[in-house]
Amino acid sequence: MDYIFHFGPILDRWDQFLRGAMLTVEISIASMVFGLIIAVIGGVARTFGPAPLRWLIGAYVELIRNTPLLVQLYVVFFVLPGLGLKLTSDQAAIVALSANLGAYAIEIIRAGIEATPRGQIEAGLSLGLTRMQIIRLIVLVPALRAIYPALGSQFVLQLLGSSLVSAIAAEELTAVANNIMMQTFRNFEVFVIIGLIYFALVQVFQTVFDAGYRRLFRWTV
Amino acid sequence: MGLREFGWNELYFLLFSARWTLLLSLMAFFGGGVLGLLVAALRVAPNRFARQAAIVWIRAFQGTPTLVQLLIMYYGASFLGFRPDAWLAASLTFTLGSSAFFGEIWRGCIQSIGVGQWDGAKALGFRFPATLWLIILPQAVRPMIGPTIGYMVQIIKGTSVASLIGIAELTRTAVMVNTVTFEPVRVFGTVALAYFVMCWPLSLLAERVTRGIDAKRGTGIADIFRKKATPRPSLPATAV
């Protein structure tokens, strides 16, 4: 063990880490928002939609859930431009991550929807609410509350998964680490620091997300 | 245009690289399984420090990206005075990482067994290891099967990350073949299909096993809307 730690040259570049972390957070949050939109629409359509639509969404979910995120990232990055859709690496990252999260979250939301007590829907029907009102007010809101923790875990996985985006040259945290490694040759130290930053990001996110539960669902008994 | 066509040779080369994906997956599964059992045992141990250690282990691996763990492992070799070795780093990272996840998954299954079983074993004079091994685990195996198979899917997909430190498994081979053929649709389509063929049967199996345990599910919730109104029973003629 004659290895000498040199954190100095790395810590001098703290501004690069900060920028990388910012981009990681931005990409993660953007894909969480888009992913959640996909999931709510997809989850409702998968449960209540017509058969062909249910089947189509099912195929999308299975396809995404049974292939690696990295491959999905490459597909978006290499295949979409051939179809005439030019994306920057940041945009490609957000598209791939949103599609990925969407599929997982559709299944989570569907489970929440299926857990709605039948009697509540029947009560809604007998009160003369329309189908959309029942789905929105009676099914979806309690479903979101029920799945909130599961969604949180999925979001954390999303935050960690965004490190793969470095493979397509978006300048997020892991890519920054690669750059700094080339400049300083302090490989081990760089990745230890990056690991700590990710860990801190996850803890902060978890805390904020848990606080969100208490705020959003204060009305519950 | 690419340097080469995407022909049979390329297809064969691509699909044959799946053996490294499978090898990495098997190592992670068995290595992580053995270690994961230990993590799960520590997680439910009576000793507070053992539990804390297991929690730290689980949080460390679940709170950082696999890619970063992989790179720490890879470059950490030089810290210990070895030459970095991609295979060693990858198999070690995936083994340790899946031990954390298995530990957490199995803890849940272990804790789903009633406390009465622990009390009963204690009354009969069993200590913790014997209780866990002889009484709790045999009962916990049934609920463990579904999630364990499900996590195998995550392991297989997760091995794609090893491509980023230069292991020529499926994903890296795909990137290489794409570089020379520049036929991304076919190349990545093939690779996605290869992963799908490996993962989907496991996903279906996991779902089937899990659902077999859960209480029988009723009709889908949407059926409430689809159900035709049942006609009211007409009054018996005599009632008039």
Short mmCIF file of C-alpha atoms in Angstrom, two decimals:
data_model
loop_
_atom_site.label_atom_id
_atom_site.label_comp_id
_atom_site.label_asym_id
_atom_site.label_seq_id
_atom_site.Cartn_x
_atom_site.Cartn_y
_atom_site.Cartn_z
CA MET A 1 0.00 0.00 0.00
CA ASP A 2 2.23 2.78 -1.19
CA TYR A 3 -0.56 4.75 -2.72
CA ILE A 4 -0.68 8.42 -1.78
CA PHE A 5 -4.01 10.17 -1.95
CA HIS A 6 -4.07 13.44 -3.83
CA PHE A 7 -7.40 15.10 -3.47
CA GLY A 8 -5.97 18.60 -4.02
CA PRO A 9 -5.97 18.76 -7.83
CA ILE A 10 -9.50 17.34 -7.84
CA LEU A 11 -10.98 19.64 -5.26
CA ASP A 12 -9.55 22.60 -7.20
CA ARG A 13 -12.00 21.67 -9.94
CA TRP A 14 -15.04 21.82 -7.68
CA ASP A 15 -16.83 24.14 -10.11
CA GLN A 16 -16.77 21.42 -12.77
CA PHE A 17 -18.25 18.94 -10.30
CA LEU A 18 -20.92 21.46 -9.43
CA ARG A 19 -21.85 21.97 -13.08
CA GLY A 20 -21.92 18.22 -13.64
CA ALA A 21 -24.12 17.69 -10.60
CA MET A 22 -26.45 20.44 -11.80
CA LEU A 23 -26.85 18.75 -15.17
CA THR A 24 -27.43 15.38 -13.49
CA VAL A 25 -30.17 16.95 -11.39
CA GLU A 26 -31.66 18.75 -14.39
CA ILE A 27 -31.72 15.65 -16.57
CA SER A 28 -33.15 13.58 -13.73
CA ILE A 29 -35.89 16.03 -12.84
CA ALA A 30 -36.87 16.62 -16.46
CA SER A 31 -37.13 12.89 -17.11
CA MET A 32 -39.04 12.37 -13.86
CA VAL A 33 -41.63 14.95 -14.93
CA PHE A 34 -41.99 13.58 -18.47
CA GLY A 35 -41.85 10.00 -17.22
CA LEU A 36 -44.60 10.66 -14.72
CA ILE A 37 -46.80 12.27 -17.40
CA ILE A 38 -46.27 9.22 -19.64
CA ALA A 39 -47.03 6.97 -16.67
CA VAL A 40 -50.27 8.63 -15.56
CA ILE A 41 -51.70 8.71 -19.08
CA GLY A 42 -50.34 5.26 -19.88
CA GLY A 43 -51.47 3.76 -16.58
CA VAL A 44 -55.03 5.01 -17.01
CA ALA A 45 -55.13 3.93 -20.66
CA ARG A 46 -53.67 0.53 -19.79
CA THR A 47 -56.41 -0.07 -17.25
CA PHE A 48 -59.44 1.65 -18.75
CA GLY A 49 -58.61 2.02 -22.45
CA PRO A 50 -59.83 -0.08 -25.39
CA ALA A 51 -58.18 -3.47 -25.89
CA PRO A 52 -55.76 -2.56 -28.74
CA LEU A 53 -54.46 0.41 -26.77
CA ARG A 54 -54.03 -1.71 -23.64
CA TRP A 55 -52.10 -4.25 -25.67
CA LEU A 56 -49.89 -1.59 -27.25
CA ILE A 57 -49.01 -0.03 -23.91
CA GLY A 58 -48.34 -3.49 -22.50
CA ALA A 59 -45.89 -4.16 -25.34
CA TYR A 60 -44.11 -0.85 -24.67
CA VAL A 61 -43.84 -1.62 -20.96
CA GLU A 62 -42.48 -5.13 -21.52
CA LEU A 63 -40.03 -3.97 -24.18
CA ILE A 64 -38.56 -1.26 -21.97
CA ARG A 65 -38.50 -3.35 -18.81
CA ASN A 66 -36.65 -6.24 -20.45
CA THR A 67 -33.84 -4.34 -22.17
CA PRO A 68 -31.00 -2.38 -20.54
CA LEU A 69 -31.24 1.38 -20.14
CA LEU A 70 -27.84 1.71 -21.80
CA VAL A 71 -29.12 0.01 -24.95
CA GLN A 72 -32.20 2.25 -24.92
CA LEU A 73 -29.89 5.23 -24.64
CA TYR A 74 -27.90 4.06 -27.67
CA VAL A 75 -31.08 3.44 -29.63
CA VAL A 76 -32.29 6.99 -29.00
CA PHE A 77 -28.87 8.47 -29.67
CA PHE A 78 -27.99 6.50 -32.82
CA VAL A 79 -31.32 5.50 -34.33
CA LEU A 80 -33.49 8.61 -33.98
CA PRO A 81 -31.12 10.88 -35.98
CA GLY A 82 -31.47 8.43 -38.88
CA LEU A 83 -35.20 9.03 -38.77
CA GLY A 84 -34.58 12.75 -39.15
CA LEU A 85 -34.85 13.63 -35.48
CA LYS A 86 -31.68 15.48 -34.52
CA LEU A 87 -31.17 15.55 -30.78
CA THR A 88 -28.38 16.94 -28.63
CA SER A 89 -26.93 14.43 -26.19
CA ASP A 90 -28.82 16.10 -23.32
CA GLN A 91 -32.09 15.81 -25.20
CA ALA A 92 -31.39 12.20 -26.16
CA ALA A 93 -30.69 11.48 -22.51
CA ILE A 94 -33.97 13.00 -21.38
CA VAL A 95 -35.94 11.15 -24.07
CA ALA A 96 -34.40 7.78 -23.17
CA LEU A 97 -34.69 8.26 -19.42
CA SER A 98 -38.30 9.46 -19.68
CA ALA A 99 -39.30 6.50 -21.84
CA ASN A 100 -37.57 4.18 -19.39
CA LEU A 101 -39.12 5.67 -16.27
CA GLY A 102 -42.51 5.88 -17.98
CA ALA A 103 -42.65 2.12 -18.50
CA TYR A 104 -41.74 1.27 -14.92
CA ALA A 105 -44.06 3.90 -13.50
CA ILE A 106 -46.98 2.73 -15.67
CA GLU A 107 -46.80 -0.61 -13.90
CA ILE A 108 -46.55 1.07 -10.51
CA ILE A 109 -49.53 3.33 -11.21
CA ARG A 110 -51.54 0.46 -12.58
CA ALA A 111 -51.00 -1.44 -9.35
CA GLY A 112 -52.24 1.62 -7.45
CA ILE A 113 -55.30 1.90 -9.67
CA GLU A 114 -56.13 -1.79 -9.30
CA ALA A 115 -55.97 -1.39 -5.53
CA THR A 116 -58.92 1.04 -5.46
CA PRO A 117 -61.78 -0.50 -3.48
CA ARG A 118 -64.56 -1.50 -5.88
CA GLY A 119 -67.21 -0.08 -3.60
CA GLN A 120 -65.82 3.45 -3.97
CA ILE A 121 -66.20 3.33 -7.74
CA GLU A 122 -69.71 1.97 -7.43
CA ALA A 123 -70.46 4.76 -4.98
CA GLY A 124 -69.18 7.24 -7.57
CA LEU A 125 -71.38 5.68 -10.23
CA SER A 126 -74.42 5.86 -8.02
CA LEU A 127 -73.67 9.52 -7.26
CA GLY A 128 -73.88 10.17 -10.99
CA LEU A 129 -70.25 11.06 -11.60
CA THR A 130 -69.01 10.58 -15.13
CA ARG A 131 -66.42 7.96 -15.95
CA MET A 132 -63.62 10.53 -16.28
CA GLN A 133 -64.59 12.17 -12.98
CA ILE A 134 -64.46 8.81 -11.23
CA ILE A 135 -61.06 7.98 -12.73
CA ARG A 136 -59.67 11.37 -11.87
CA LEU A 137 -61.14 11.99 -8.42
CA ILE A 138 -61.80 8.57 -6.94
CA VAL A 139 -59.23 6.31 -8.59
CA LEU A 140 -56.20 8.36 -9.51
CA VAL A 141 -55.62 10.59 -6.50
CA PRO A 142 -55.72 7.81 -3.87
CA ALA A 143 -53.72 5.62 -6.27
CA LEU A 144 -50.97 8.22 -6.43
CA ARG A 145 -50.91 8.37 -2.67
CA ALA A 146 -50.68 4.60 -2.37
CA ILE A 147 -47.81 4.30 -4.81
CA TYR A 148 -45.91 7.39 -3.65
CA PRO A 149 -43.14 5.43 -1.84
CA ALA A 150 -42.69 3.00 -4.74
CA LEU A 151 -42.50 5.93 -7.12
CA GLY A 152 -39.84 7.48 -4.90
CA SER A 153 -37.65 4.36 -5.14
CA GLN A 154 -38.07 4.39 -8.89
CA PHE A 155 -37.05 8.05 -9.01
CA VAL A 156 -33.91 7.26 -7.03
CA LEU A 157 -33.04 4.52 -9.52
CA GLN A 158 -33.60 7.11 -12.22
CA LEU A 159 -31.18 9.53 -10.58
CA LEU A 160 -28.54 6.81 -10.38
CA GLY A 161 -29.31 5.58 -13.88
CA SER A 162 -28.61 9.03 -15.27
CA SER A 163 -24.89 8.26 -14.77
CA LEU A 164 -25.12 6.04 -17.86
CA VAL A 165 -25.80 9.15 -19.88
CA SER A 166 -22.05 9.81 -19.75
CA ALA A 167 -21.77 7.05 -22.37
CA ILE A 168 -23.32 9.33 -24.99
CA ALA A 169 -21.21 12.32 -24.02
CA ALA A 170 -23.66 14.45 -22.09
CA GLU A 171 -21.63 16.51 -19.64
CA GLU A 172 -23.27 15.28 -16.45
CA LEU A 173 -21.57 14.24 -13.25
CA THR A 174 -20.02 10.95 -14.38
CA ALA A 175 -18.81 12.48 -17.64
CA VAL A 176 -17.22 15.31 -15.67
CA ALA A 177 -15.47 12.68 -13.57
CA ASN A 178 -14.08 11.12 -16.72
CA ASN A 179 -12.78 14.49 -17.90
CA ILE A 180 -11.15 15.35 -14.59
CA MET A 181 -9.60 11.91 -14.52
CA MET A 182 -7.92 12.63 -17.84
CA GLN A 183 -6.63 15.97 -16.57
CA THR A 184 -5.36 14.84 -13.17
CA PHE A 185 -4.80 11.07 -13.44
CA ARG A 186 -6.20 10.75 -9.92
CA ASN A 187 -8.68 8.11 -11.07
CA PHE A 188 -9.54 6.51 -7.77
CA GLU A 189 -10.00 9.76 -5.86
CA VAL A 190 -12.22 11.20 -8.59
CA PHE A 191 -14.65 8.34 -8.49
CA VAL A 192 -14.72 8.16 -4.72
CA ILE A 193 -15.76 11.82 -4.70
CA ILE A 194 -18.32 11.23 -7.43
CA GLY A 195 -19.72 8.31 -5.47
CA LEU A 196 -20.12 10.53 -2.42
CA ILE A 197 -21.83 13.24 -4.46
CA TYR A 198 -24.35 10.76 -5.88
CA PHE A 199 -24.96 9.38 -2.41
CA ALA A 200 -25.59 12.87 -1.07
CA LEU A 201 -27.92 13.66 -4.00
CA VAL A 202 -29.93 10.52 -3.30
CA GLN A 203 -30.26 11.37 0.41
CA VAL A 204 -31.34 14.94 -0.36
CA PHE A 205 -33.82 13.73 -2.94
CA GLN A 206 -35.22 11.12 -0.58
CA THR A 207 -35.70 13.75 2.16
CA VAL A 208 -37.41 16.21 -0.17
CA PHE A 209 -39.60 13.49 -1.62
CA ASP A 210 -40.68 12.26 1.82
CA ALA A 211 -41.46 15.84 2.85
CA GLY A 212 -43.57 16.10 -0.31
CA TYR A 213 -45.73 13.22 0.87
CA ARG A 214 -46.68 14.96 4.08
CA ARG A 215 -47.48 18.15 2.17
CA LEU A 216 -49.39 16.63 -0.72
CA PHE A 217 -51.48 14.15 1.20
CA ARG A 218 -52.21 16.11 4.34
CA TRP A 219 -55.93 15.51 3.88
CA THR A 220 -55.63 11.81 4.56
CA VAL A 221 -56.83 10.33 7.79
CA MET B 1 -22.09 4.20 -45.47
CA GLY B 2 -20.26 1.98 -43.05
CA LEU B 3 -17.00 0.19 -43.63
CA ARG B 4 -18.76 -3.16 -43.69
CA GLU B 5 -22.21 -4.51 -44.33
CA PHE B 6 -24.17 -5.87 -41.41
CA GLY B 7 -24.12 -9.47 -42.65
CA TRP B 8 -24.24 -12.93 -41.15
CA ASN B 9 -20.69 -12.67 -39.79
CA GLU B 10 -21.52 -9.51 -37.92
CA LEU B 11 -24.77 -10.96 -36.65
CA TYR B 12 -23.00 -14.07 -35.44
CA PHE B 13 -20.23 -12.02 -33.82
CA LEU B 14 -22.83 -9.89 -32.09
CA LEU B 15 -25.02 -12.69 -30.79
CA PHE B 16 -22.08 -14.81 -29.71
CA SER B 17 -20.90 -12.03 -27.41
CA ALA B 18 -24.01 -12.75 -25.34
CA ARG B 19 -22.00 -15.52 -23.67
CA TRP B 20 -20.06 -12.88 -21.74
CA THR B 21 -23.29 -11.19 -20.72
CA LEU B 22 -24.55 -14.55 -19.44
CA LEU B 23 -21.27 -15.35 -17.68
CA LEU B 24 -21.24 -11.98 -15.90
CA SER B 25 -24.89 -12.47 -14.94
CA LEU B 26 -24.29 -15.95 -13.52
CA MET B 27 -21.33 -14.76 -11.46
CA ALA B 28 -23.35 -11.87 -10.10
CA PHE B 29 -26.30 -14.12 -9.37
CA PHE B 30 -24.47 -16.86 -7.50
CA GLY B 31 -21.83 -14.67 -5.86
CA GLY B 32 -24.40 -12.06 -4.94
CA GLY B 33 -26.81 -14.75 -3.79
CA VAL B 34 -24.39 -16.29 -1.28
CA LEU B 35 -23.24 -12.93 0.00
CA GLY B 36 -26.79 -11.58 -0.08
CA LEU B 37 -27.95 -14.33 2.26
CA LEU B 38 -25.31 -13.21 4.72
CA VAL B 39 -26.42 -9.58 4.34
CA ALA B 40 -30.04 -10.57 4.91
CA ALA B 41 -29.06 -12.60 7.99
CA LEU B 42 -27.09 -9.69 9.43
CA ARG B 43 -29.97 -7.37 8.64
CA VAL B 44 -32.31 -9.34 10.93
CA ALA B 45 -29.67 -10.36 13.48
CA PRO B 46 -30.28 -9.66 17.20
CA ASN B 47 -26.98 -7.79 17.38
CA ARG B 48 -27.47 -4.08 16.80
CA PHE B 49 -24.05 -3.55 15.21
CA ALA B 50 -24.58 -6.40 12.79
CA ARG B 51 -27.86 -4.84 11.70
CA GLN B 52 -26.25 -1.41 11.36
CA ALA B 53 -23.40 -2.84 9.29
CA ALA B 54 -25.88 -4.51 6.94
CA ILE B 55 -27.86 -1.28 6.61
CA VAL B 56 -24.72 0.68 5.75
CA TRP B 57 -23.75 -1.97 3.19
CA ILE B 58 -27.18 -1.89 1.56
CA ARG B 59 -27.43 1.91 1.53
CA ALA B 60 -23.92 2.32 0.10
CA PHE B 61 -24.69 0.11 -2.89
CA GLN B 62 -28.26 1.27 -3.40
CA GLY B 63 -27.32 4.93 -3.05
CA THR B 64 -24.61 5.12 -5.72
CA PRO B 65 -24.70 4.32 -9.44
CA THR B 66 -23.41 0.92 -10.57
CA LEU B 67 -21.23 2.68 -13.10
CA VAL B 68 -19.47 4.69 -10.40
CA GLN B 69 -19.03 1.57 -8.25
CA LEU B 70 -17.56 -0.17 -11.26
CA LEU B 71 -15.11 2.64 -11.91
CA ILE B 72 -14.09 2.82 -8.25
CA MET B 73 -13.45 -0.93 -8.33
CA TYR B 74 -11.58 -0.66 -11.62
CA TYR B 75 -9.32 2.21 -10.64
CA GLY B 76 -9.17 1.10 -7.03
CA ALA B 77 -7.00 -1.79 -8.17
CA SER B 78 -4.11 0.60 -8.69
CA PHE B 79 -4.76 1.90 -5.18
CA LEU B 80 -4.06 -1.61 -3.89
CA GLY B 81 -1.08 -1.92 -6.21
CA PHE B 82 -2.59 -4.17 -8.89
CA ARG B 83 -3.08 -3.59 -12.58
CA PRO B 84 -6.71 -2.66 -13.23
CA ASP B 85 -8.56 -5.68 -14.57
CA ALA B 86 -11.95 -5.12 -16.17
CA TRP B 87 -13.26 -8.62 -15.55
CA LEU B 88 -12.26 -8.68 -11.91
CA ALA B 89 -13.73 -5.22 -11.36
CA ALA B 90 -16.99 -6.12 -13.11
CA SER B 91 -17.55 -9.47 -11.42
CA LEU B 92 -16.72 -8.00 -8.03
CA THR B 93 -18.95 -4.94 -8.51
CA PHE B 94 -21.93 -6.94 -9.71
CA THR B 95 -21.50 -9.52 -6.96
CA LEU B 96 -21.32 -6.93 -4.20
CA GLY B 97 -24.08 -4.82 -5.72
CA SER B 98 -26.49 -7.72 -6.05
CA SER B 99 -25.63 -8.89 -2.53
CA ALA B 100 -27.02 -5.58 -1.27
CA PHE B 101 -30.20 -5.90 -3.31
CA PHE B 102 -30.70 -9.58 -2.49
CA GLY B 103 -30.07 -8.76 1.17
CA GLU B 104 -32.84 -6.17 1.13
CA ILE B 105 -35.27 -8.28 -0.91
CA TRP B 106 -34.80 -11.35 1.26
CA ARG B 107 -34.98 -9.37 4.48
CA GLY B 108 -38.54 -8.51 3.51
CA CYS B 109 -39.36 -12.17 2.91
CA ILE B 110 -37.77 -13.20 6.20
CA GLN B 111 -39.71 -10.55 8.10
CA SER B 112 -42.96 -11.69 6.50
CA ILE B 113 -42.70 -14.87 8.59
CA GLY B 114 -44.63 -14.49 11.82
CA VAL B 115 -42.86 -13.44 15.02
CA GLY B 116 -44.40 -16.48 16.69
CA GLN B 117 -41.98 -18.69 14.79
CA TRP B 118 -39.03 -16.81 16.33
CA ASP B 119 -40.59 -17.02 19.78
CA GLY B 120 -41.33 -20.71 19.39
CA ALA B 121 -37.77 -21.44 18.32
CA LYS B 122 -36.44 -19.46 21.26
CA ALA B 123 -38.63 -21.42 23.64
CA LEU B 124 -37.19 -24.62 22.20
CA GLY B 125 -33.66 -23.35 22.87
CA PHE B 126 -32.61 -22.48 19.31
CA ARG B 127 -30.12 -19.67 18.89
CA PHE B 128 -30.36 -17.07 16.15
CA PRO B 129 -28.37 -18.82 13.37
CA ALA B 130 -30.16 -22.13 13.87
CA THR B 131 -33.56 -20.43 14.05
CA LEU B 132 -32.92 -18.56 10.84
CA TRP B 133 -31.48 -21.51 8.96
CA LEU B 134 -33.74 -24.32 10.15
CA ILE B 135 -37.03 -22.63 10.91
CA ILE B 136 -37.40 -19.22 9.25
CA LEU B 137 -35.60 -19.62 5.93
CA PRO B 138 -37.35 -22.82 4.84
CA GLN B 139 -40.66 -20.99 5.25
CA ALA B 140 -39.35 -17.82 3.63
CA VAL B 141 -38.14 -19.62 0.50
CA ARG B 142 -41.58 -19.64 -1.08
CA PRO B 143 -42.09 -15.84 -1.04
CA MET B 144 -38.41 -15.36 -2.01
CA ILE B 145 -38.65 -17.16 -5.35
CA GLY B 146 -40.64 -14.57 -7.32
CA PRO B 147 -38.64 -11.44 -6.41
CA THR B 148 -35.37 -13.37 -6.79
CA ILE B 149 -36.20 -14.36 -10.36
CA GLY B 150 -37.35 -10.80 -10.95
CA TYR B 151 -34.03 -9.45 -9.76
CA MET B 152 -32.19 -11.78 -12.15
CA VAL B 153 -33.65 -9.65 -14.92
CA GLN B 154 -32.10 -6.57 -13.32
CA ILE B 155 -28.75 -8.36 -13.09
CA ILE B 156 -28.75 -9.33 -16.77
CA LYS B 157 -29.61 -5.80 -17.84
CA GLY B 158 -27.13 -4.34 -15.37
CA THR B 159 -24.21 -6.22 -16.91
CA SER B 160 -24.50 -3.91 -19.92
CA VAL B 161 -22.73 -1.28 -17.79
CA ALA B 162 -19.57 -3.42 -17.94
CA SER B 163 -19.33 -2.38 -21.59
CA LEU B 164 -18.18 1.04 -20.37
CA ILE B 165 -14.96 -0.33 -18.90
CA GLY B 166 -14.19 -2.32 -22.03
CA ILE B 167 -15.68 -5.78 -21.55
CA ALA B 168 -16.84 -6.93 -24.98
CA GLU B 169 -20.22 -8.30 -23.91
CA LEU B 170 -23.41 -7.71 -25.89
CA THR B 171 -23.68 -3.95 -25.52
CA ARG B 172 -20.04 -3.13 -26.22
CA THR B 173 -19.98 -5.48 -29.19
CA ALA B 174 -23.05 -3.69 -30.48
CA VAL B 175 -21.29 -0.33 -30.23
CA MET B 176 -18.25 -1.76 -32.05
CA VAL B 177 -20.33 -3.38 -34.80
CA ASN B 178 -22.30 -0.15 -35.15
CA THR B 179 -19.08 1.80 -35.57
CA VAL B 180 -17.96 -0.28 -38.56
CA THR B 181 -21.32 -0.95 -40.20
CA PHE B 182 -23.18 2.20 -39.20
CA GLU B 183 -26.48 0.39 -39.26
CA PRO B 184 -27.81 1.42 -35.85
CA VAL B 185 -31.35 0.21 -36.46
CA ARG B 186 -30.32 -3.35 -37.20
CA VAL B 187 -27.45 -3.50 -34.71
CA PHE B 188 -29.27 -2.08 -31.71
CA GLY B 189 -32.50 -3.74 -32.75
CA THR B 190 -30.73 -7.10 -32.67
CA VAL B 191 -29.12 -6.41 -29.31
CA ALA B 192 -32.34 -5.18 -27.76
CA LEU B 193 -34.03 -8.34 -29.02
CA ALA B 194 -31.24 -10.49 -27.58
CA TYR B 195 -31.67 -8.95 -24.14
CA PHE B 196 -35.42 -9.24 -24.45
CA VAL B 197 -35.18 -12.95 -25.25
CA MET B 198 -33.03 -13.49 -22.16
CA CYS B 199 -35.10 -11.33 -19.81
CA TRP B 200 -38.73 -11.68 -20.80
CA PRO B 201 -39.18 -15.35 -19.89
CA LEU B 202 -37.72 -14.58 -16.47
CA SER B 203 -40.04 -11.60 -16.04
CA LEU B 204 -43.06 -13.72 -16.93
CA LEU B 205 -41.95 -16.48 -14.60
CA ALA B 206 -41.35 -14.04 -11.76
CA GLU B 207 -44.78 -12.53 -12.23
CA ARG B 208 -46.47 -15.92 -12.38
CA VAL B 209 -44.73 -17.19 -9.26
CA THR B 210 -45.48 -14.01 -7.32
CA ARG B 211 -49.09 -13.94 -8.36
CA GLY B 212 -49.52 -17.56 -7.35
CA ILE B 213 -48.72 -16.56 -3.79
CA ASP B 214 -50.83 -13.45 -3.53
CA ALA B 215 -54.49 -13.91 -2.84
CA LYS B 216 -56.42 -14.59 -5.99
CA ARG B 217 -57.07 -11.37 -7.79
CA GLY B 218 -60.63 -10.52 -8.67
CA THR B 219 -61.76 -9.09 -11.96
CA GLY B 220 -59.92 -6.07 -13.35
CA ILE B 221 -61.07 -2.76 -11.98
CA ALA B 222 -62.15 -1.49 -15.38
CA ASP B 223 -64.75 -4.27 -15.54
CA ILE B 224 -66.94 -2.26 -13.22
CA PHE B 225 -67.46 0.19 -16.09
CA ARG B 226 -67.74 -2.53 -18.71
CA LYS B 227 -70.23 -4.63 -16.81
CA LYS B 228 -73.67 -4.58 -18.37
CA ALA B 229 -76.41 -3.61 -15.97
CA THR B 230 -77.96 -6.76 -14.63
CA PRO B 231 -81.69 -6.82 -15.39
CA ARG B 232 -83.85 -6.50 -12.33
CA PRO B 233 -85.59 -9.69 -11.44
CA SER B 234 -89.15 -9.36 -12.60
CA LEU B 235 -91.76 -9.62 -9.92
CA PRO B 236 -93.34 -12.99 -9.55
CA ALA B 237 -96.74 -13.09 -11.20
CA THR B 238 -98.43 -14.10 -8.01
CA ALA B 239 -97.42 -10.86 -6.31
CA VAL B 240 -99.99 -8.93 -8.19
#
